[in-house]
Short mmCIF file of C-alpha atoms in Angstrom, two decimals:
data_model
loop_
_atom_site.label_atom_id
_atom_site.label_comp_id
_atom_site.label_asym_id
_atom_site.label_seq_id
_atom_site.Cartn_x
_atom_site.Cartn_y
_atom_site.Cartn_z
CA MET A 127 -33.10 -71.67 15.45
CA PRO A 128 -30.06 -73.93 14.84
CA LEU A 129 -30.43 -76.34 11.89
CA TYR A 130 -28.82 -79.16 13.86
CA GLU A 131 -31.10 -78.77 16.85
CA GLY A 132 -32.06 -82.09 18.40
CA LEU A 133 -29.42 -84.11 16.55
CA GLY A 134 -27.32 -86.06 19.00
CA SER A 135 -28.42 -83.99 21.97
CA GLY A 136 -31.17 -86.15 23.33
CA GLY A 137 -33.81 -83.74 22.05
CA GLU A 138 -33.02 -80.93 24.43
CA LYS A 139 -32.97 -77.58 22.76
CA THR A 140 -29.76 -75.53 22.64
CA ALA A 141 -29.25 -72.82 25.23
CA VAL A 142 -29.47 -69.09 24.52
CA VAL A 143 -26.24 -67.18 25.10
CA ILE A 144 -26.48 -63.49 25.98
CA ASP A 145 -23.54 -61.10 26.42
CA LEU A 146 -25.18 -57.97 27.80
CA GLY A 147 -22.66 -55.17 27.24
CA GLU A 148 -23.01 -51.55 28.23
CA ALA A 149 -22.90 -50.43 24.58
CA PHE A 150 -23.79 -53.55 22.53
CA THR A 151 -25.46 -56.88 23.27
CA LYS A 152 -24.46 -60.10 21.60
CA CYS A 153 -27.12 -62.80 21.47
CA GLY A 154 -27.34 -66.27 19.87
CA PHE A 155 -27.43 -70.00 20.43
CA ALA A 156 -24.87 -72.31 22.06
CA GLY A 157 -22.76 -74.39 19.77
CA GLU A 158 -22.69 -71.75 17.01
CA THR A 159 -19.65 -69.90 15.80
CA GLY A 160 -21.04 -66.43 16.21
CA PRO A 161 -23.88 -64.42 17.66
CA ARG A 162 -27.17 -64.17 15.69
CA CYS A 163 -27.43 -60.44 16.44
CA ILE A 164 -25.32 -57.61 17.72
CA ILE A 165 -27.60 -54.72 18.72
CA PRO A 166 -27.25 -51.58 20.89
CA SER A 167 -28.12 -52.18 24.55
CA GLU A 168 -30.95 -49.69 24.53
CA ILE A 169 -34.66 -49.43 24.14
CA LYS A 170 -36.89 -46.74 22.69
CA LYS A 171 -39.54 -45.07 24.84
CA PRO A 172 -42.39 -43.05 23.18
CA ASP A 173 -42.10 -40.24 25.75
CA VAL A 174 -38.30 -40.02 25.56
CA ALA A 175 -36.38 -38.44 22.71
CA LYS A 176 -33.18 -40.39 23.05
CA PRO A 177 -32.94 -44.18 23.43
CA VAL A 178 -32.74 -45.46 26.99
CA LYS A 179 -29.64 -47.40 28.05
CA VAL A 180 -30.48 -50.81 29.46
CA VAL A 181 -27.32 -51.46 31.46
CA GLN A 182 -27.60 -48.92 34.24
CA TYR A 183 -26.42 -49.40 37.77
CA ASN A 184 -27.65 -46.19 39.44
CA ILE A 185 -31.41 -46.45 38.97
CA ASN A 186 -34.12 -48.03 41.19
CA THR A 187 -34.91 -51.74 40.86
CA GLU A 188 -38.40 -51.34 39.40
CA GLU A 189 -37.24 -49.02 36.63
CA LEU A 190 -34.33 -51.40 35.79
CA TYR A 191 -36.81 -54.34 35.83
CA SER A 192 -39.01 -52.66 33.24
CA TYR A 193 -36.09 -51.81 30.94
CA LEU A 194 -34.56 -55.32 31.10
CA LYS A 195 -37.98 -56.95 30.57
CA GLU A 196 -38.67 -54.88 27.41
CA PHE A 197 -35.13 -55.39 26.11
CA ILE A 198 -35.07 -59.19 26.60
CA HIS A 199 -38.53 -59.50 25.15
CA MET A 200 -37.14 -57.86 21.97
CA LEU A 201 -34.17 -60.26 21.95
CA TYR A 202 -36.43 -63.39 22.14
CA PHE A 203 -39.29 -62.38 19.90
CA ARG A 204 -37.70 -60.04 17.37
CA HIS A 205 -34.19 -61.47 16.87
CA LEU A 206 -34.03 -65.01 18.17
CA LEU A 207 -37.66 -66.06 17.45
CA VAL A 208 -37.78 -68.81 20.11
CA ASN A 209 -39.85 -69.57 23.19
CA PRO A 210 -37.90 -68.61 26.38
CA ARG A 211 -39.52 -71.40 28.35
CA ASP A 212 -37.84 -74.05 26.24
CA ARG A 213 -34.21 -73.08 26.59
CA ARG A 214 -31.64 -72.62 29.22
CA VAL A 215 -29.86 -69.25 29.40
CA VAL A 216 -26.13 -68.47 29.70
CA ILE A 217 -25.42 -64.87 30.69
CA ILE A 218 -21.88 -63.56 30.11
CA GLU A 219 -21.15 -61.08 32.92
CA SER A 220 -18.28 -58.94 34.10
CA VAL A 221 -16.66 -59.70 37.40
CA LEU A 222 -17.52 -56.15 38.52
CA CYS A 223 -21.23 -56.54 37.71
CA PRO A 224 -23.21 -55.32 40.77
CA SER A 225 -25.35 -57.83 42.63
CA HIS A 226 -28.30 -55.42 42.26
CA PHE A 227 -28.16 -55.81 38.50
CA ARG A 228 -27.65 -59.58 38.60
CA ASP A 229 -30.57 -60.08 40.96
CA THR A 230 -32.92 -57.93 38.80
CA LEU A 231 -31.81 -59.68 35.59
CA THR A 232 -32.45 -63.08 37.20
CA ARG A 233 -35.90 -61.99 38.40
CA VAL A 234 -36.78 -60.94 34.91
CA LEU A 235 -35.70 -64.22 33.38
CA PHE A 236 -37.31 -66.50 36.02
CA LYS A 237 -40.45 -64.59 36.91
CA HIS A 238 -41.48 -63.00 33.64
CA PHE A 239 -39.99 -65.27 30.92
CA GLU A 240 -39.96 -68.49 33.02
CA VAL A 241 -36.69 -69.87 31.64
CA PRO A 242 -35.68 -73.34 32.84
CA SER A 243 -32.29 -72.33 34.26
CA VAL A 244 -29.77 -69.53 34.30
CA LEU A 245 -25.99 -69.67 34.41
CA PHE A 246 -23.85 -66.51 35.06
CA ALA A 247 -20.42 -67.01 33.48
CA PRO A 248 -17.51 -64.54 33.87
CA SER A 249 -16.48 -63.03 30.57
CA HIS A 250 -12.69 -63.31 31.29
CA LEU A 251 -12.94 -67.03 32.13
CA MET A 252 -15.21 -67.76 29.06
CA SER A 253 -12.65 -66.25 26.78
CA LEU A 254 -10.07 -68.96 27.60
CA LEU A 255 -12.48 -71.62 26.35
CA THR A 256 -12.02 -70.36 22.80
CA LEU A 257 -8.25 -70.99 23.01
CA GLY A 258 -8.14 -74.22 24.98
CA ILE A 259 -5.74 -72.80 27.65
CA ASN A 260 -6.04 -72.70 31.41
CA SER A 261 -3.95 -69.72 32.33
CA ALA A 262 -3.84 -66.25 30.86
CA MET A 263 -3.85 -62.59 31.60
CA VAL A 264 -7.17 -61.35 30.18
CA LEU A 265 -7.67 -57.72 29.32
CA ASP A 266 -11.21 -56.60 28.49
CA CYS A 267 -11.26 -53.17 26.74
CA GLY A 268 -14.98 -52.46 26.71
CA TYR A 269 -17.11 -49.39 26.34
CA ALA A 270 -17.09 -48.04 29.91
CA GLU A 271 -13.84 -49.35 31.20
CA SER A 272 -10.74 -51.48 30.72
CA LEU A 273 -10.57 -54.44 33.13
CA VAL A 274 -7.64 -56.92 33.58
CA LEU A 275 -8.02 -60.21 35.41
CA PRO A 276 -5.33 -62.96 35.64
CA ILE A 277 -6.58 -66.50 35.46
CA TYR A 278 -4.33 -69.34 36.54
CA GLU A 279 -5.27 -72.99 35.97
CA GLY A 280 -8.87 -72.04 35.45
CA ILE A 281 -9.13 -70.00 38.71
CA PRO A 282 -9.57 -66.17 38.54
CA ILE A 283 -7.03 -64.43 40.85
CA LEU A 284 -9.54 -61.92 42.17
CA SER A 285 -7.03 -60.14 44.36
CA CYS A 286 -4.99 -58.99 41.34
CA TRP A 287 -7.59 -57.43 39.14
CA GLY A 288 -7.28 -53.89 37.87
CA SER A 289 -9.60 -51.43 36.21
CA LEU A 290 -9.54 -47.93 34.60
CA PRO A 291 -12.28 -45.86 33.09
CA LEU A 292 -10.57 -46.00 29.68
CA GLY A 293 -12.59 -47.45 26.81
CA GLY A 294 -14.94 -46.57 23.99
CA LYS A 295 -16.80 -44.06 26.14
CA ALA A 296 -13.65 -42.06 26.88
CA ILE A 297 -12.77 -42.08 23.17
CA HIS A 298 -16.28 -40.87 22.21
CA LYS A 299 -16.13 -37.91 24.58
CA GLU A 300 -12.74 -36.86 23.29
CA LEU A 301 -13.85 -37.45 19.69
CA GLU A 302 -17.10 -35.47 20.12
CA TYR A 303 -15.14 -32.54 21.62
CA GLN A 304 -12.63 -32.35 18.84
CA LEU A 305 -15.27 -32.83 16.13
CA LEU A 306 -17.33 -29.97 17.46
CA GLU A 307 -14.24 -27.71 17.68
CA GLN A 308 -12.32 -28.45 14.52
CA CYS A 309 -14.54 -30.02 11.86
CA THR A 310 -16.93 -28.50 9.29
CA VAL A 311 -19.83 -29.70 7.27
CA ASP A 312 -20.80 -29.17 3.61
CA THR A 313 -24.48 -29.04 2.86
CA GLY A 314 -26.47 -28.45 -0.28
CA LEU A 315 -26.92 -24.82 0.69
CA ALA A 316 -23.47 -23.84 1.95
CA LYS A 317 -19.97 -25.13 2.52
CA GLY A 318 -17.73 -24.99 5.60
CA GLN A 319 -20.49 -24.70 8.12
CA SER A 320 -19.65 -25.48 11.72
CA LEU A 321 -20.72 -28.83 13.03
CA PRO A 322 -22.88 -27.57 15.94
CA SER A 323 -24.99 -25.45 13.59
CA VAL A 324 -25.76 -28.45 11.49
CA MET A 325 -25.81 -31.41 13.86
CA GLY A 326 -26.64 -29.74 17.19
CA LYS A 327 -24.48 -29.52 20.31
CA SER A 328 -24.36 -33.20 20.96
CA LEU A 329 -23.65 -35.96 18.47
CA PHE A 330 -25.55 -39.27 18.53
CA CYS A 331 -23.52 -42.01 20.20
CA PRO A 332 -23.95 -44.76 17.49
CA PHE A 333 -22.69 -42.34 14.94
CA LEU A 334 -19.57 -41.70 17.07
CA PHE A 335 -18.94 -45.36 17.47
CA PHE A 336 -19.40 -46.00 13.76
CA TYR A 337 -17.13 -43.11 12.88
CA GLY A 338 -14.44 -44.09 15.41
CA VAL A 339 -14.21 -47.70 14.13
CA ARG A 340 -14.17 -46.57 10.51
CA THR A 341 -11.64 -43.78 10.43
CA CYS A 342 -9.63 -43.62 13.61
CA PHE A 343 -6.49 -45.67 14.21
CA VAL A 344 -3.79 -46.23 16.80
CA SER A 345 -0.31 -44.91 15.96
CA ASP A 346 2.86 -46.80 16.68
CA LEU A 347 4.82 -46.11 19.90
CA GLN A 348 7.30 -43.47 18.71
CA ARG A 349 4.67 -41.54 16.78
CA GLY A 350 2.31 -41.74 19.78
CA LEU A 351 4.88 -40.44 22.16
CA LYS A 352 5.46 -37.45 19.89
CA ILE A 353 1.75 -36.75 19.69
CA GLN A 354 1.41 -36.88 23.49
CA ALA A 355 4.47 -34.53 23.83
CA ALA A 356 2.96 -32.07 21.40
CA LYS A 357 -0.46 -32.17 23.14
CA PHE A 358 0.93 -31.21 26.49
CA ASN A 359 3.92 -29.29 25.21
CA ILE A 360 4.92 -27.79 28.56
CA ASP A 361 8.18 -26.15 27.33
CA GLY A 362 6.88 -25.30 23.88
CA SER A 363 9.61 -27.20 22.04
CA ALA A 364 7.69 -30.34 20.99
CA GLU A 365 6.45 -30.61 17.46
CA ARG A 366 3.59 -32.79 16.32
CA PRO A 367 4.39 -35.40 13.61
CA SER A 368 2.86 -34.89 10.22
CA PRO A 369 -0.88 -35.69 10.45
CA PRO A 370 -2.69 -38.30 8.35
CA PRO A 371 -4.79 -37.09 5.39
CA ASP A 372 -8.13 -35.41 5.96
CA VAL A 373 -11.23 -37.45 5.32
CA GLU A 374 -14.52 -36.49 3.77
CA TYR A 375 -17.13 -38.52 5.64
CA PRO A 376 -20.68 -38.59 4.17
CA LEU A 377 -23.35 -38.23 6.85
CA ASP A 378 -26.36 -38.63 4.50
CA GLY A 379 -27.28 -37.75 0.95
CA GLU A 380 -26.78 -34.02 1.48
CA LYS A 381 -24.22 -33.54 4.27
CA ILE A 382 -20.46 -34.23 4.11
CA LEU A 383 -18.33 -34.07 7.23
CA HIS A 384 -14.74 -32.85 6.76
CA VAL A 385 -12.52 -34.59 9.36
CA VAL A 386 -9.13 -33.02 9.83
CA GLY A 387 -6.23 -35.44 9.94
CA PRO A 388 -4.88 -34.75 13.45
CA ILE A 389 -8.15 -36.01 14.94
CA ARG A 390 -7.83 -39.45 13.41
CA ASP A 391 -4.76 -40.45 15.34
CA SER A 392 -4.90 -38.23 18.47
CA VAL A 393 -8.23 -39.25 20.06
CA VAL A 394 -7.08 -42.82 20.74
CA GLU A 395 -3.97 -41.64 22.56
CA ILE A 396 -6.18 -41.13 25.65
CA LEU A 397 -5.88 -44.92 26.26
CA PHE A 398 -2.11 -44.71 26.55
CA GLU A 399 -1.52 -41.32 28.09
CA GLN A 400 -0.31 -41.76 31.67
CA ASP A 401 -2.11 -39.61 34.21
CA ASN A 402 -0.71 -38.24 37.46
CA GLU A 403 -0.63 -41.77 38.91
CA GLU A 404 1.21 -43.07 35.88
CA THR A 405 -1.59 -45.44 34.76
CA SER A 406 -2.74 -46.38 31.35
CA VAL A 407 -4.15 -49.45 29.59
CA ALA A 408 -0.67 -50.96 29.26
CA THR A 409 0.23 -50.34 32.94
CA LEU A 410 -2.96 -52.27 33.97
CA ILE A 411 -1.36 -55.49 32.71
CA LEU A 412 2.02 -54.89 34.34
CA ASP A 413 0.56 -53.77 37.70
CA SER A 414 -1.65 -56.86 37.78
CA LEU A 415 1.22 -59.09 36.90
CA VAL A 416 3.41 -57.59 39.72
CA GLN A 417 0.57 -58.42 42.21
CA CYS A 418 0.33 -62.13 41.06
CA PRO A 419 2.32 -64.81 42.83
CA ILE A 420 5.84 -64.87 41.58
CA ASP A 421 5.69 -68.45 40.23
CA THR A 422 2.73 -67.65 37.98
CA ARG A 423 4.08 -64.47 36.35
CA LYS A 424 6.06 -66.03 33.50
CA GLN A 425 3.15 -68.17 32.31
CA LEU A 426 0.65 -65.30 32.58
CA ALA A 427 2.99 -62.90 30.71
CA GLU A 428 3.37 -65.42 27.87
CA ASN A 429 -0.40 -65.83 27.53
CA LEU A 430 -2.03 -62.45 27.08
CA VAL A 431 -5.65 -62.32 25.83
CA VAL A 432 -7.30 -59.02 24.75
CA ILE A 433 -11.03 -58.83 24.23
CA GLY A 434 -13.66 -56.05 23.94
CA GLY A 435 -14.85 -53.84 21.20
CA THR A 436 -12.19 -51.10 21.79
CA ALA A 437 -9.47 -53.61 20.99
CA MET A 438 -10.80 -53.74 17.39
CA LEU A 439 -9.23 -50.34 16.63
CA PRO A 440 -6.59 -50.73 13.89
CA GLY A 441 -3.15 -50.93 15.41
CA PHE A 442 -4.30 -51.39 18.99
CA LEU A 443 -2.70 -54.70 19.71
CA HIS A 444 0.61 -53.67 18.12
CA ARG A 445 0.70 -50.53 20.18
CA LEU A 446 -0.20 -52.35 23.34
CA MET A 447 2.71 -54.77 22.95
CA ALA A 448 5.04 -51.90 22.17
CA GLU A 449 3.88 -50.01 25.26
CA ILE A 450 4.41 -53.10 27.44
CA ARG A 451 7.92 -53.67 26.15
CA TYR A 452 8.73 -50.01 26.59
CA LEU A 453 7.39 -49.82 30.18
CA VAL A 454 8.92 -53.08 31.37
CA GLU A 455 12.37 -51.59 30.97
CA LYS A 456 11.55 -48.81 33.52
CA PRO A 457 12.89 -49.29 37.03
CA LYS A 458 9.31 -49.61 38.43
CA TYR A 459 8.80 -52.94 36.59
CA LYS A 460 12.34 -53.94 35.71
CA GLU A 461 13.18 -54.87 39.33
CA ALA A 462 9.80 -56.51 40.04
CA LEU A 463 9.40 -58.57 36.82
CA ALA A 464 12.05 -60.96 35.82
CA THR A 465 10.34 -62.03 32.63
CA LYS A 466 10.69 -59.93 29.43
CA THR A 467 8.67 -62.20 27.13
CA PHE A 468 5.13 -61.15 26.34
CA ARG A 469 2.84 -62.81 23.82
CA ILE A 470 -0.71 -62.12 22.70
CA HIS A 471 -3.00 -64.86 21.68
CA THR A 472 -5.23 -64.54 18.61
CA PRO A 473 -8.69 -65.94 19.50
CA PRO A 474 -10.87 -67.53 16.74
CA ALA A 475 -13.28 -64.58 16.76
CA LYS A 476 -13.26 -60.81 16.69
CA PRO A 477 -12.33 -59.27 20.06
CA ASN A 478 -15.92 -58.07 20.77
CA CYS A 479 -17.32 -61.65 20.34
CA VAL A 480 -14.65 -63.70 22.13
CA ALA A 481 -16.45 -63.86 25.48
CA TRP A 482 -19.73 -64.75 23.69
CA LEU A 483 -18.08 -67.57 21.74
CA GLY A 484 -16.68 -68.93 24.98
CA GLY A 485 -20.17 -68.93 26.48
CA ALA A 486 -21.48 -70.64 23.36
CA ILE A 487 -18.93 -73.42 23.69
CA PHE A 488 -19.67 -73.84 27.41
CA GLY A 489 -23.40 -73.80 26.77
CA ALA A 490 -23.08 -76.56 24.16
CA LEU A 491 -21.83 -78.97 26.93
CA GLN A 492 -25.34 -79.76 28.04
CA ASP A 493 -24.39 -82.20 30.88
CA ILE A 494 -22.09 -79.73 32.48
CA LEU A 495 -24.41 -76.84 31.82
CA GLY A 496 -27.24 -78.62 33.55
CA SER A 497 -25.14 -79.44 36.59
CA ARG A 498 -23.84 -75.89 37.08
CA SER A 499 -26.95 -73.83 36.30
CA VAL A 500 -29.42 -72.51 38.82
CA SER A 501 -32.84 -73.92 38.09
CA LYS A 502 -36.19 -72.16 38.23
CA GLU A 503 -37.32 -74.54 41.06
CA TYR A 504 -34.30 -73.58 43.20
CA TYR A 505 -34.83 -69.90 42.57
CA SER A 506 -38.57 -70.13 43.44
CA GLN A 507 -37.72 -71.71 46.77
CA THR A 508 -34.86 -69.51 47.85
CA GLY A 509 -35.47 -66.25 45.93
CA ARG A 510 -31.80 -65.71 45.39
CA ILE A 511 -29.00 -66.65 42.99
CA PRO A 512 -25.51 -67.59 44.40
CA ASP A 513 -22.56 -65.31 43.64
CA TRP A 514 -20.07 -67.32 41.63
CA CYS A 515 -17.03 -65.69 43.32
CA CYS A 516 -18.29 -65.86 46.92
CA LEU A 517 -16.56 -68.61 48.93
CA ASN A 518 -18.44 -67.94 52.16
CA ASN A 519 -21.81 -69.13 50.98
CA PRO A 520 -22.69 -72.61 52.10
CA PRO A 521 -23.22 -75.24 49.34
CA LEU A 522 -26.64 -75.10 47.80
CA GLU A 523 -27.28 -78.73 48.83
CA MET A 524 -27.01 -77.68 52.49
CA MET A 525 -29.79 -75.14 52.25
CA PHE A 526 -32.50 -77.85 52.18
CA ASP A 527 -33.73 -80.45 54.62
CA VAL A 528 -31.81 -83.67 54.61
CA GLY A 529 -34.98 -85.78 54.12
CA LYS A 530 -36.28 -83.60 51.27
CA ALA A 531 -35.24 -84.25 47.75
CA PRO A 532 -33.38 -81.22 46.34
CA PRO A 533 -34.81 -79.59 43.27
CA PRO A 534 -33.12 -80.37 39.91
CA LEU A 535 -30.07 -78.49 38.67
CA MET A 536 -28.97 -77.87 42.20
CA LYS A 537 -25.25 -78.32 41.98
CA ARG A 538 -23.04 -75.51 43.07
CA ALA A 539 -22.18 -72.99 40.41
CA PHE A 540 -18.65 -73.48 38.89
CA SER A 541 -17.97 -76.57 41.01
CA THR A 542 -16.41 -79.78 39.65
CA GLU A 543 -19.40 -81.88 40.49
CA LYS A 544 -21.88 -83.21 37.98
#
């Protein structure tokens, strides 16, 4: 637990901040500069060979409830080593998180672990707290998807969001396919064996992620365009630029994986290849900017924030800026966007931990956290948790009788009241 706990905070224990991602979960305490643990979002079942993913949206409620209960129990009693009844909880969530998942997670926290209160905070909004700015175009390049959301004066512009299924998962699939097709493995018995004969038909996902971060990289714009032209090569005239050196990657004490150079820079191009609809990670930002009100575009374009684990690939930010400057000169955007100035902020944390750090900053403001959280008493009386982005719900104070005292921590989520 934090060394400074109880000092200057009226004795109330610091909140637990959880960023439950589809691939990895970041967990720690409010007021700290980084998460205590970053672990895969999965649990091991004795009757299942492969680990079971915790973040799943297409399974029934009871099965999801059991997965989340076991996973959060591991967070509290194996990694954080604290009593969940003593601390508030801040959950960093995506704006596209289904209500089914939020409700199940809330039921696990309140019914099983009996936490005092829960606050669901959008990851894009929390990222701005690390920079001290109110307006930005936030791009979250995660494992399953890339999601962009403009935020102006602290208010998410929900009508202008954009999303594409381009992220770490898409890179892993492309990487696995090329590894199985082109790479060989040296063992103690023989050299140059095919990868499927040694590793099996499917590679384990954590290995792919570790490999991708360690040896893959993003090429610059001109080189990337040549790689894409050679990949499709419709007329047969395009030539691929000279590939990077091959890499010998040790798998364990006996196996060495030979990674051919063209794989290292080609798998990441899937993020920037425009499909039939001419969409890519770079066009997400420009399309969202075009949909924003015209008087907000200049400020949003000059305040770009990129978060998510996929953004940690070497050369990603440089390539993203080059793609934006290249695309903005095309007629589709040149007529709609008057601004040509784009700037990317550098948050005080690695891209995969920026949203968590923002939640840790917000969770350290205990007076504000108490007024904006949903308490266990309120949840036990209503059985529901308000959606932070729903404007049609009546205020929480109006759901109770006038003569009856409302339960504590009853203020509306993300309001300006205390």
